[in-house]
C-alpha cells in the first residue's frame, strides 16, 4: 500500500511510521511526504531516506480552494492508496476530499470527539479530565470530526503541563498510527468512501475495525 504523509512540523509520527516499516510491523511504503511549510523538519526526515518531498504553501493571493487543488494535484502525482495526516495543521477542503474519498486519515492528540482543534492536550488539561489520549480517524470536511478508527487512552497526571501530557500522548501516537496503517494495508480495517460525509455515529458503524 502506497502512502503519502502530509506534515507541517517536527515529524515524530512520520519517523514512527518509517521505523515500523523498517521493523517489518507496518506493511506500507511511503511514496512521498508533502508539507505546507518548507521549514518543516519532517521534510528532512523524508529526504534522508530519499523519499520524494513536495511543499505546497497556502498563499493568501491564491486562496484556500486553489491551494486545495494544488495540494490534490501534488499528492495525486505521488500515487497514494492512502493519505496520512501526521501533524498537518490545515483543514482540507473539497478538492482534496473528492480526490481521495475516504482515503485520508488523521492522528489527533485527544480522545475525540472531545478536544478537537489545535490544542488537544492543553484543552484536556484545562477541562480537568483525568483521562485523555489519541485518536486516528478518517478525515471529512469538519475539524477532527470524521469517523473514528482507533484510540488509545492516556492518564492525565497531577503535575502535567500541556507539554508533558502531549509528550506522553505522542508515545502512544507512535504506536497507534503505524498499527492502523498496517491494518488498513492488510484489509483488516476497511474504509468506506461512501460513508465519510455522514454523521459520525452512522459512519463509524460502516467501518470494519478490529481490536488493536
Ligand atoms: C501530533 O501530536 C498529532 O496528533 C497532531 O500534531 C502532532 C504532530 O507531531 N496532529 P509530529 O510532527 O508528528 O511530531
PDB file of C-alpha atoms and ligand atoms in Angstrom:
ATOM      1  CA  UNK A   1       0.000   0.000   0.000  1.00  0.00           C
ATOM      2  CA  UNK A   2       1.466   3.305  -1.105  1.00  0.00           C
ATOM      3  CA  UNK A   3       1.176   6.070   1.474  1.00  0.00           C
ATOM      4  CA  UNK A   4       1.673   9.815   1.175  1.00  0.00           C
ATOM      5  CA  UNK A   5       2.205  11.562   4.522  1.00  0.00           C
ATOM      6  CA  UNK A   6       1.204  15.213   4.993  1.00  0.00           C
ATOM      7  CA  UNK A   7       3.169  17.132   7.638  1.00  0.00           C
ATOM      8  CA  UNK A   8       3.620  20.664   8.948  1.00  0.00           C
ATOM      9  CA  UNK A   9       6.158  20.224  11.720  1.00  0.00           C
ATOM     10  CA  UNK A  10       8.575  18.003  13.555  1.00  0.00           C
ATOM     11  CA  UNK A  11       7.551  14.676  12.083  1.00  0.00           C
ATOM     12  CA  UNK A  12       7.877  12.342  15.055  1.00  0.00           C
ATOM     13  CA  UNK A  13       4.848  10.410  13.772  1.00  0.00           C
ATOM     14  CA  UNK A  14       6.416  10.226  10.330  1.00  0.00           C
ATOM     15  CA  UNK A  15       9.562   8.827  11.965  1.00  0.00           C
ATOM     16  CA  UNK A  16       7.456   6.247  13.822  1.00  0.00           C
ATOM     17  CA  UNK A  17       5.891   5.081  10.555  1.00  0.00           C
ATOM     18  CA  UNK A  18       9.317   4.803   8.903  1.00  0.00           C
ATOM     19  CA  UNK A  19      10.628   2.818  11.873  1.00  0.00           C
ATOM     20  CA  UNK A  20       7.646   0.459  11.894  1.00  0.00           C
ATOM     21  CA  UNK A  21       8.133  -0.161   8.169  1.00  0.00           C
ATOM     22  CA  UNK A  22      11.849  -0.843   8.789  1.00  0.00           C
ATOM     23  CA  UNK A  23      10.956  -3.219  11.621  1.00  0.00           C
ATOM     24  CA  UNK A  24       8.523  -5.110   9.384  1.00  0.00           C
ATOM     25  CA  UNK A  25       5.478  -4.321  11.537  1.00  0.00           C
ATOM     26  CA  UNK A  26       3.859  -1.938   9.047  1.00  0.00           C
ATOM     27  CA  UNK A  27       3.310  -3.272   5.524  1.00  0.00           C
ATOM     28  CA  UNK A  28       3.243   0.029   3.710  1.00  0.00           C
ATOM     29  CA  UNK A  29       5.522   2.117   1.547  1.00  0.00           C
ATOM     30  CA  UNK A  30       5.877   5.866   1.987  1.00  0.00           C
ATOM     31  CA  UNK A  31       5.971   7.184  -1.568  1.00  0.00           C
ATOM     32  CA  UNK A  32       6.046  10.874  -0.683  1.00  0.00           C
ATOM     33  CA  UNK A  33       5.919  13.482   2.060  1.00  0.00           C
ATOM     34  CA  UNK A  34       4.092  16.742   1.437  1.00  0.00           C
ATOM     35  CA  UNK A  35       4.145  19.852   3.616  1.00  0.00           C
ATOM     36  CA  UNK A  36       2.522  23.267   3.630  1.00  0.00           C
ATOM     37  CA  UNK A  37       5.689  24.652   5.287  1.00  0.00           C
ATOM     38  CA  UNK A  38       9.082  24.480   3.680  1.00  0.00           C
ATOM     39  CA  UNK A  39      10.803  24.650   7.095  1.00  0.00           C
ATOM     40  CA  UNK A  40       9.035  21.534   8.459  1.00  0.00           C
ATOM     41  CA  UNK A  41      11.724  19.298   9.996  1.00  0.00           C
ATOM     42  CA  UNK A  42       9.701  16.295   8.819  1.00  0.00           C
ATOM     43  CA  UNK A  43      10.821  17.076   5.261  1.00  0.00           C
ATOM     44  CA  UNK A  44      14.442  16.425   6.288  1.00  0.00           C
ATOM     45  CA  UNK A  45      13.487  13.030   7.681  1.00  0.00           C
ATOM     46  CA  UNK A  46      11.985  12.107   4.319  1.00  0.00           C
ATOM     47  CA  UNK A  47      14.916  13.487   2.342  1.00  0.00           C
ATOM     48  CA  UNK A  48      17.372  11.454   4.481  1.00  0.00           C
ATOM     49  CA  UNK A  49      15.544   8.370   3.255  1.00  0.00           C
ATOM     50  CA  UNK A  50      15.373   9.526  -0.364  1.00  0.00           C
ATOM     51  CA  UNK A  51      11.595   9.761  -0.194  1.00  0.00           C
ATOM     52  CA  UNK A  52      10.248  12.450  -2.569  1.00  0.00           C
ATOM     53  CA  UNK A  53       9.093  15.649  -0.853  1.00  0.00           C
ATOM     54  CA  UNK A  54       6.854  18.461  -2.031  1.00  0.00           C
ATOM     55  CA  UNK A  55       5.974  21.816  -0.464  1.00  0.00           C
ATOM     56  CA  UNK A  56       2.585  23.389  -1.199  1.00  0.00           C
ATOM     57  CA  UNK A  57       2.291  26.624   0.802  1.00  0.00           C
ATOM     58  CA  UNK A  58      -1.067  28.268   1.360  1.00  0.00           C
ATOM     59  CA  UNK A  59      -0.685  31.684  -0.241  1.00  0.00           C
ATOM     60  CA  UNK A  60      -3.296  34.338   0.522  1.00  0.00           C
ATOM     61  CA  UNK A  61      -3.193  35.514  -3.056  1.00  0.00           C
ATOM     62  CA  UNK A  62      -4.358  32.117  -4.368  1.00  0.00           C
ATOM     63  CA  UNK A  63      -6.937  31.345  -1.663  1.00  0.00           C
ATOM     64  CA  UNK A  64      -7.880  28.080   0.016  1.00  0.00           C
ATOM     65  CA  UNK A  65      -9.744  26.470  -2.872  1.00  0.00           C
ATOM     66  CA  UNK A  66      -6.804  26.874  -5.238  1.00  0.00           C
ATOM     67  CA  UNK A  67      -4.392  25.638  -2.535  1.00  0.00           C
ATOM     68  CA  UNK A  68      -6.537  22.545  -2.073  1.00  0.00           C
ATOM     69  CA  UNK A  69      -6.468  21.949  -5.808  1.00  0.00           C
ATOM     70  CA  UNK A  70      -2.685  22.318  -5.918  1.00  0.00           C
ATOM     71  CA  UNK A  71      -2.320  20.009  -2.944  1.00  0.00           C
ATOM     72  CA  UNK A  72      -4.613  17.392  -4.527  1.00  0.00           C
ATOM     73  CA  UNK A  73      -2.575  17.592  -7.723  1.00  0.00           C
ATOM     74  CA  UNK A  74       0.811  17.184  -5.993  1.00  0.00           C
ATOM     75  CA  UNK A  75      -0.379  14.394  -3.701  1.00  0.00           C
ATOM     76  CA  UNK A  76      -2.154  12.699  -6.614  1.00  0.00           C
ATOM     77  CA  UNK A  77       1.024  12.659  -8.693  1.00  0.00           C
ATOM     78  CA  UNK A  78       2.707  10.596  -5.966  1.00  0.00           C
ATOM     79  CA  UNK A  79       0.059   7.889  -6.451  1.00  0.00           C
ATOM     80  CA  UNK A  80      -1.085   7.105  -2.905  1.00  0.00           C
ATOM     81  CA  UNK A  81      -3.544   4.384  -1.877  1.00  0.00           C
ATOM     82  CA  UNK A  82      -3.788   6.157   1.485  1.00  0.00           C
ATOM     83  CA  UNK A  83      -3.072   9.736   2.610  1.00  0.00           C
ATOM     84  CA  UNK A  84      -1.966  10.145   6.239  1.00  0.00           C
ATOM     85  CA  UNK A  85      -2.088  13.498   8.044  1.00  0.00           C
ATOM     86  CA  UNK A  86       0.655  13.333  10.676  1.00  0.00           C
ATOM     87  CA  UNK A  87       0.849  16.746  12.279  1.00  0.00           C
ATOM     88  CA  UNK A  88      -0.611  18.516   9.246  1.00  0.00           C
ATOM     89  CA  UNK A  89      -2.019  21.737  10.672  1.00  0.00           C
ATOM     90  CA  UNK A  90      -4.518  22.723   7.971  1.00  0.00           C
ATOM     91  CA  UNK A  91      -8.118  21.780   7.322  1.00  0.00           C
ATOM     92  CA  UNK A  92      -8.663  20.069   3.978  1.00  0.00           C
ATOM     93  CA  UNK A  93     -11.364  21.227   1.576  1.00  0.00           C
ATOM     94  CA  UNK A  94     -13.463  19.681  -1.168  1.00  0.00           C
ATOM     95  CA  UNK A  95     -10.759  19.244  -3.850  1.00  0.00           C
ATOM     96  CA  UNK A  96      -8.667  17.018  -1.548  1.00  0.00           C
ATOM     97  CA  UNK A  97     -11.657  15.147  -0.099  1.00  0.00           C
ATOM     98  CA  UNK A  98     -13.110  14.486  -3.564  1.00  0.00           C
ATOM     99  CA  UNK A  99      -9.783  13.318  -4.956  1.00  0.00           C
ATOM    100  CA  UNK A 100      -9.182  10.801  -2.125  1.00  0.00           C
ATOM    101  CA  UNK A 101     -12.668   9.906  -0.878  1.00  0.00           C
ATOM    102  CA  UNK A 102     -12.469   8.066   2.446  1.00  0.00           C
ATOM    103  CA  UNK A 103      -8.750   7.511   1.949  1.00  0.00           C
ATOM    104  CA  UNK A 104      -7.371  10.246   4.197  1.00  0.00           C
ATOM    105  CA  UNK A 105      -6.715   9.574   7.893  1.00  0.00           C
ATOM    106  CA  UNK A 106      -5.517  11.870  10.680  1.00  0.00           C
ATOM    107  CA  UNK A 107      -3.916  11.435  14.106  1.00  0.00           C
ATOM    108  CA  UNK A 108      -5.225  13.765  16.824  1.00  0.00           C
ATOM    109  CA  UNK A 109      -3.823  14.186  20.367  1.00  0.00           C
ATOM    110  CA  UNK A 110      -7.086  13.725  22.307  1.00  0.00           C
ATOM    111  CA  UNK A 111      -9.939  11.248  22.635  1.00  0.00           C
ATOM    112  CA  UNK A 112     -12.312  12.617  20.002  1.00  0.00           C
ATOM    113  CA  UNK A 113     -14.993  13.840  19.884  1.00  0.00           C
ATOM    114  CA  UNK A 114     -13.586  15.643  22.952  1.00  0.00           C
ATOM    115  CA  UNK A 115     -10.986  18.357  22.459  1.00  0.00           C
ATOM    116  CA  UNK A 116     -10.942  18.726  18.679  1.00  0.00           C
ATOM    117  CA  UNK A 117      -8.857  21.585  17.310  1.00  0.00           C
ATOM    118  CA  UNK A 118      -5.278  22.720  17.512  1.00  0.00           C
ATOM    119  CA  UNK A 119      -4.560  22.214  21.238  1.00  0.00           C
ATOM    120  CA  UNK A 120      -5.975  18.845  22.306  1.00  0.00           C
ATOM    121  CA  UNK A 121      -3.570  18.342  25.260  1.00  0.00           C
ATOM    122  CA  UNK A 122      -3.955  21.914  26.568  1.00  0.00           C
ATOM    123  CA  UNK A 123      -7.740  21.790  26.276  1.00  0.00           C
ATOM    124  CA  UNK A 124      -7.903  18.427  28.091  1.00  0.00           C
ATOM    125  CA  UNK A 125      -5.749  19.824  30.905  1.00  0.00           C
ATOM    126  CA  UNK A 126      -7.867  22.948  31.133  1.00  0.00           C
ATOM    127  CA  UNK A 127     -11.065  20.886  31.329  1.00  0.00           C
ATOM    128  CA  UNK A 128      -9.628  18.829  34.193  1.00  0.00           C
ATOM    129  CA  UNK A 129     -10.274  15.392  32.657  1.00  0.00           C
ATOM    130  CA  UNK A 130      -8.318  12.536  34.257  1.00  0.00           C
ATOM    131  CA  UNK A 131      -8.001  10.540  31.039  1.00  0.00           C
ATOM    132  CA  UNK A 132      -7.273  11.739  27.537  1.00  0.00           C
ATOM    133  CA  UNK A 133      -5.355  10.086  24.687  1.00  0.00           C
ATOM    134  CA  UNK A 134      -5.043   9.952  20.926  1.00  0.00           C
ATOM    135  CA  UNK A 135      -7.376   9.157  18.056  1.00  0.00           C
ATOM    136  CA  UNK A 136      -6.907   8.029  14.472  1.00  0.00           C
ATOM    137  CA  UNK A 137      -9.894   8.974  12.353  1.00  0.00           C
ATOM    138  CA  UNK A 138     -10.979   9.301   8.745  1.00  0.00           C
ATOM    139  CA  UNK A 139     -10.850  12.893   7.531  1.00  0.00           C
ATOM    140  CA  UNK A 140     -14.065  14.576   6.435  1.00  0.00           C
ATOM    141  CA  UNK A 141     -14.970  18.218   5.830  1.00  0.00           C
ATOM    142  CA  UNK A 142     -15.049  19.144   9.539  1.00  0.00           C
ATOM    143  CA  UNK A 143     -12.298  19.824  12.062  1.00  0.00           C
ATOM    144  CA  UNK A 144     -11.359  16.437  13.591  1.00  0.00           C
ATOM    145  CA  UNK A 145     -14.903  15.147  13.034  1.00  0.00           C
ATOM    146  CA  UNK A 146     -14.592  12.139  10.717  1.00  0.00           C
ATOM    147  CA  UNK A 147     -15.327   8.507  11.640  1.00  0.00           C
ATOM    148  CA  UNK A 148     -13.145   7.234  14.478  1.00  0.00           C
ATOM    149  CA  UNK A 149     -10.944   4.248  13.657  1.00  0.00           C
ATOM    150  CA  UNK A 150      -8.893   3.669  16.810  1.00  0.00           C
ATOM    151  CA  UNK A 151      -7.993   5.305  20.124  1.00  0.00           C
ATOM    152  CA  UNK A 152      -5.533   4.891  22.974  1.00  0.00           C
ATOM    153  CA  UNK A 153      -6.178   6.302  26.459  1.00  0.00           C
ATOM    154  CA  UNK A 154      -3.505   8.228  28.379  1.00  0.00           C
ATOM    155  CA  UNK A 155      -3.917   9.282  32.045  1.00  0.00           C
ATOM    156  CA  UNK A 156      -3.550  12.935  32.988  1.00  0.00           C
ATOM    157  CA  UNK A 157      -1.114  13.264  35.917  1.00  0.00           C
ATOM    158  CA  UNK A 158      -1.387  15.803  38.740  1.00  0.00           C
ATOM    159  CA  UNK A 159       1.732  17.722  37.755  1.00  0.00           C
ATOM    160  CA  UNK A 160       1.186  17.600  33.993  1.00  0.00           C
ATOM    161  CA  UNK A 161       1.722  20.645  31.818  1.00  0.00           C
ATOM    162  CA  UNK A 162       0.350  20.687  28.282  1.00  0.00           C
ATOM    163  CA  UNK A 163       3.857  19.764  27.092  1.00  0.00           C
ATOM    164  CA  UNK A 164       4.430  16.785  29.406  1.00  0.00           C
ATOM    165  CA  UNK A 165       0.939  15.489  28.647  1.00  0.00           C
ATOM    166  CA  UNK A 166       1.443  15.893  24.914  1.00  0.00           C
ATOM    167  CA  UNK A 167       4.784  14.073  25.132  1.00  0.00           C
ATOM    168  CA  UNK A 168       3.132  11.067  26.829  1.00  0.00           C
ATOM    169  CA  UNK A 169       0.287  11.118  24.279  1.00  0.00           C
ATOM    170  CA  UNK A 170       2.848  11.106  21.490  1.00  0.00           C
ATOM    171  CA  UNK A 171       4.431   7.902  22.811  1.00  0.00           C
ATOM    172  CA  UNK A 172       1.048   6.257  22.203  1.00  0.00           C
ATOM    173  CA  UNK A 173       0.529   8.004  18.855  1.00  0.00           C
ATOM    174  CA  UNK A 174       3.763   6.480  17.628  1.00  0.00           C
ATOM    175  CA  UNK A 175       2.401   3.006  18.359  1.00  0.00           C
ATOM    176  CA  UNK A 176      -1.168   3.547  17.206  1.00  0.00           C
ATOM    177  CA  UNK A 177      -0.696   5.265  13.848  1.00  0.00           C
ATOM    178  CA  UNK A 178       1.657   2.681  12.251  1.00  0.00           C
ATOM    179  CA  UNK A 179      -0.609  -0.074  13.589  1.00  0.00           C
ATOM    180  CA  UNK A 180      -3.698   1.441  11.952  1.00  0.00           C
ATOM    181  CA  UNK A 181      -1.833   1.949   8.672  1.00  0.00           C
ATOM    182  CA  UNK A 182      -0.798  -1.713   8.773  1.00  0.00           C
ATOM    183  CA  UNK A 183      -4.354  -2.842   9.487  1.00  0.00           C
ATOM    184  CA  UNK A 184      -5.624  -0.835   6.532  1.00  0.00           C
ATOM    185  CA  UNK A 185      -2.846  -2.259   4.337  1.00  0.00           C
ATOM    186  CA  UNK A 186      -3.782  -5.860   5.133  1.00  0.00           C
ATOM    187  CA  UNK A 187      -7.515  -5.167   4.799  1.00  0.00           C
ATOM    188  CA  UNK A 188      -8.341  -5.670   8.482  1.00  0.00           C
ATOM    189  CA  UNK A 189      -9.715  -2.129   8.570  1.00  0.00           C
ATOM    190  CA  UNK A 190     -11.945  -1.273   5.632  1.00  0.00           C
ATOM    191  CA  UNK A 191     -12.521   2.371   4.799  1.00  0.00           C
ATOM    192  CA  UNK A 192     -15.854   3.024   3.138  1.00  0.00           C
ATOM    193  CA  UNK A 193     -15.621   6.098   0.892  1.00  0.00           C
ATOM    194  CA  UNK A 194     -19.386   6.425   0.578  1.00  0.00           C
ATOM    195  CA  UNK A 195     -19.950   6.948   4.277  1.00  0.00           C
ATOM    196  CA  UNK A 196     -17.366   9.570   5.123  1.00  0.00           C
ATOM    197  CA  UNK A 197     -19.593  12.615   4.939  1.00  0.00           C
ATOM    198  CA  UNK A 198     -22.357  11.069   7.027  1.00  0.00           C
ATOM    199  CA  UNK A 199     -22.657  11.886  10.760  1.00  0.00           C
ATOM    200  CA  UNK A 200     -20.016  10.283  12.950  1.00  0.00           C
ATOM    201  CA  UNK A 201     -22.289   7.677  14.531  1.00  0.00           C
ATOM    202  CA  UNK A 202     -23.544   6.285  11.205  1.00  0.00           C
ATOM    203  CA  UNK A 203     -20.168   6.486   9.565  1.00  0.00           C
ATOM    204  CA  UNK A 204     -18.467   4.694  12.449  1.00  0.00           C
ATOM    205  CA  UNK A 205     -20.796   1.774  12.009  1.00  0.00           C
ATOM    206  CA  UNK A 206     -19.707   1.466   8.390  1.00  0.00           C
ATOM    207  CA  UNK A 207     -16.064   0.870   9.334  1.00  0.00           C
ATOM    208  CA  UNK A 208     -14.789  -2.625   9.976  1.00  0.00           C
ATOM    209  CA  UNK A 209     -12.356  -2.169  12.826  1.00  0.00           C
ATOM    210  CA  UNK A 210     -10.621  -4.957  14.765  1.00  0.00           C
ATOM    211  CA  UNK A 211      -9.264  -4.531  18.291  1.00  0.00           C
ATOM    212  CA  UNK A 212      -5.782  -3.049  18.075  1.00  0.00           C
TER     213      UNK A 212
HETATM  214  C1  LIG B   1       0.739  15.131  16.946  1.00  0.00           C
HETATM  215  O1  LIG B   1       0.536  15.209  18.332  1.00  0.00           O
HETATM  216  C2  LIG B   1      -0.560  14.895  16.215  1.00  0.00           C
HETATM  217  O2  LIG B   1      -1.503  14.236  16.978  1.00  0.00           O
HETATM  218  C3  LIG B   1      -1.025  16.299  15.933  1.00  0.00           C
HETATM  219  O3  LIG B   1       0.146  17.022  15.664  1.00  0.00           O
HETATM  220  C4  LIG B   1       1.242  16.434  16.349  1.00  0.00           C
HETATM  221  C5  LIG B   1       2.314  16.204  15.324  1.00  0.00           C
HETATM  222  O4  LIG B   1       3.515  15.793  15.900  1.00  0.00           O
HETATM  223  N1  LIG B   1      -1.991  16.305  14.859  1.00  0.00           N
HETATM  224  P1  LIG B   1       4.724  15.297  14.993  1.00  0.00           P
HETATM  225  O5  LIG B   1       5.023  16.408  13.975  1.00  0.00           O
HETATM  226  O6  LIG B   1       4.358  14.015  14.348  1.00  0.00           O
HETATM  227  O7  LIG B   1       5.866  15.157  15.962  1.00  0.00           O
END
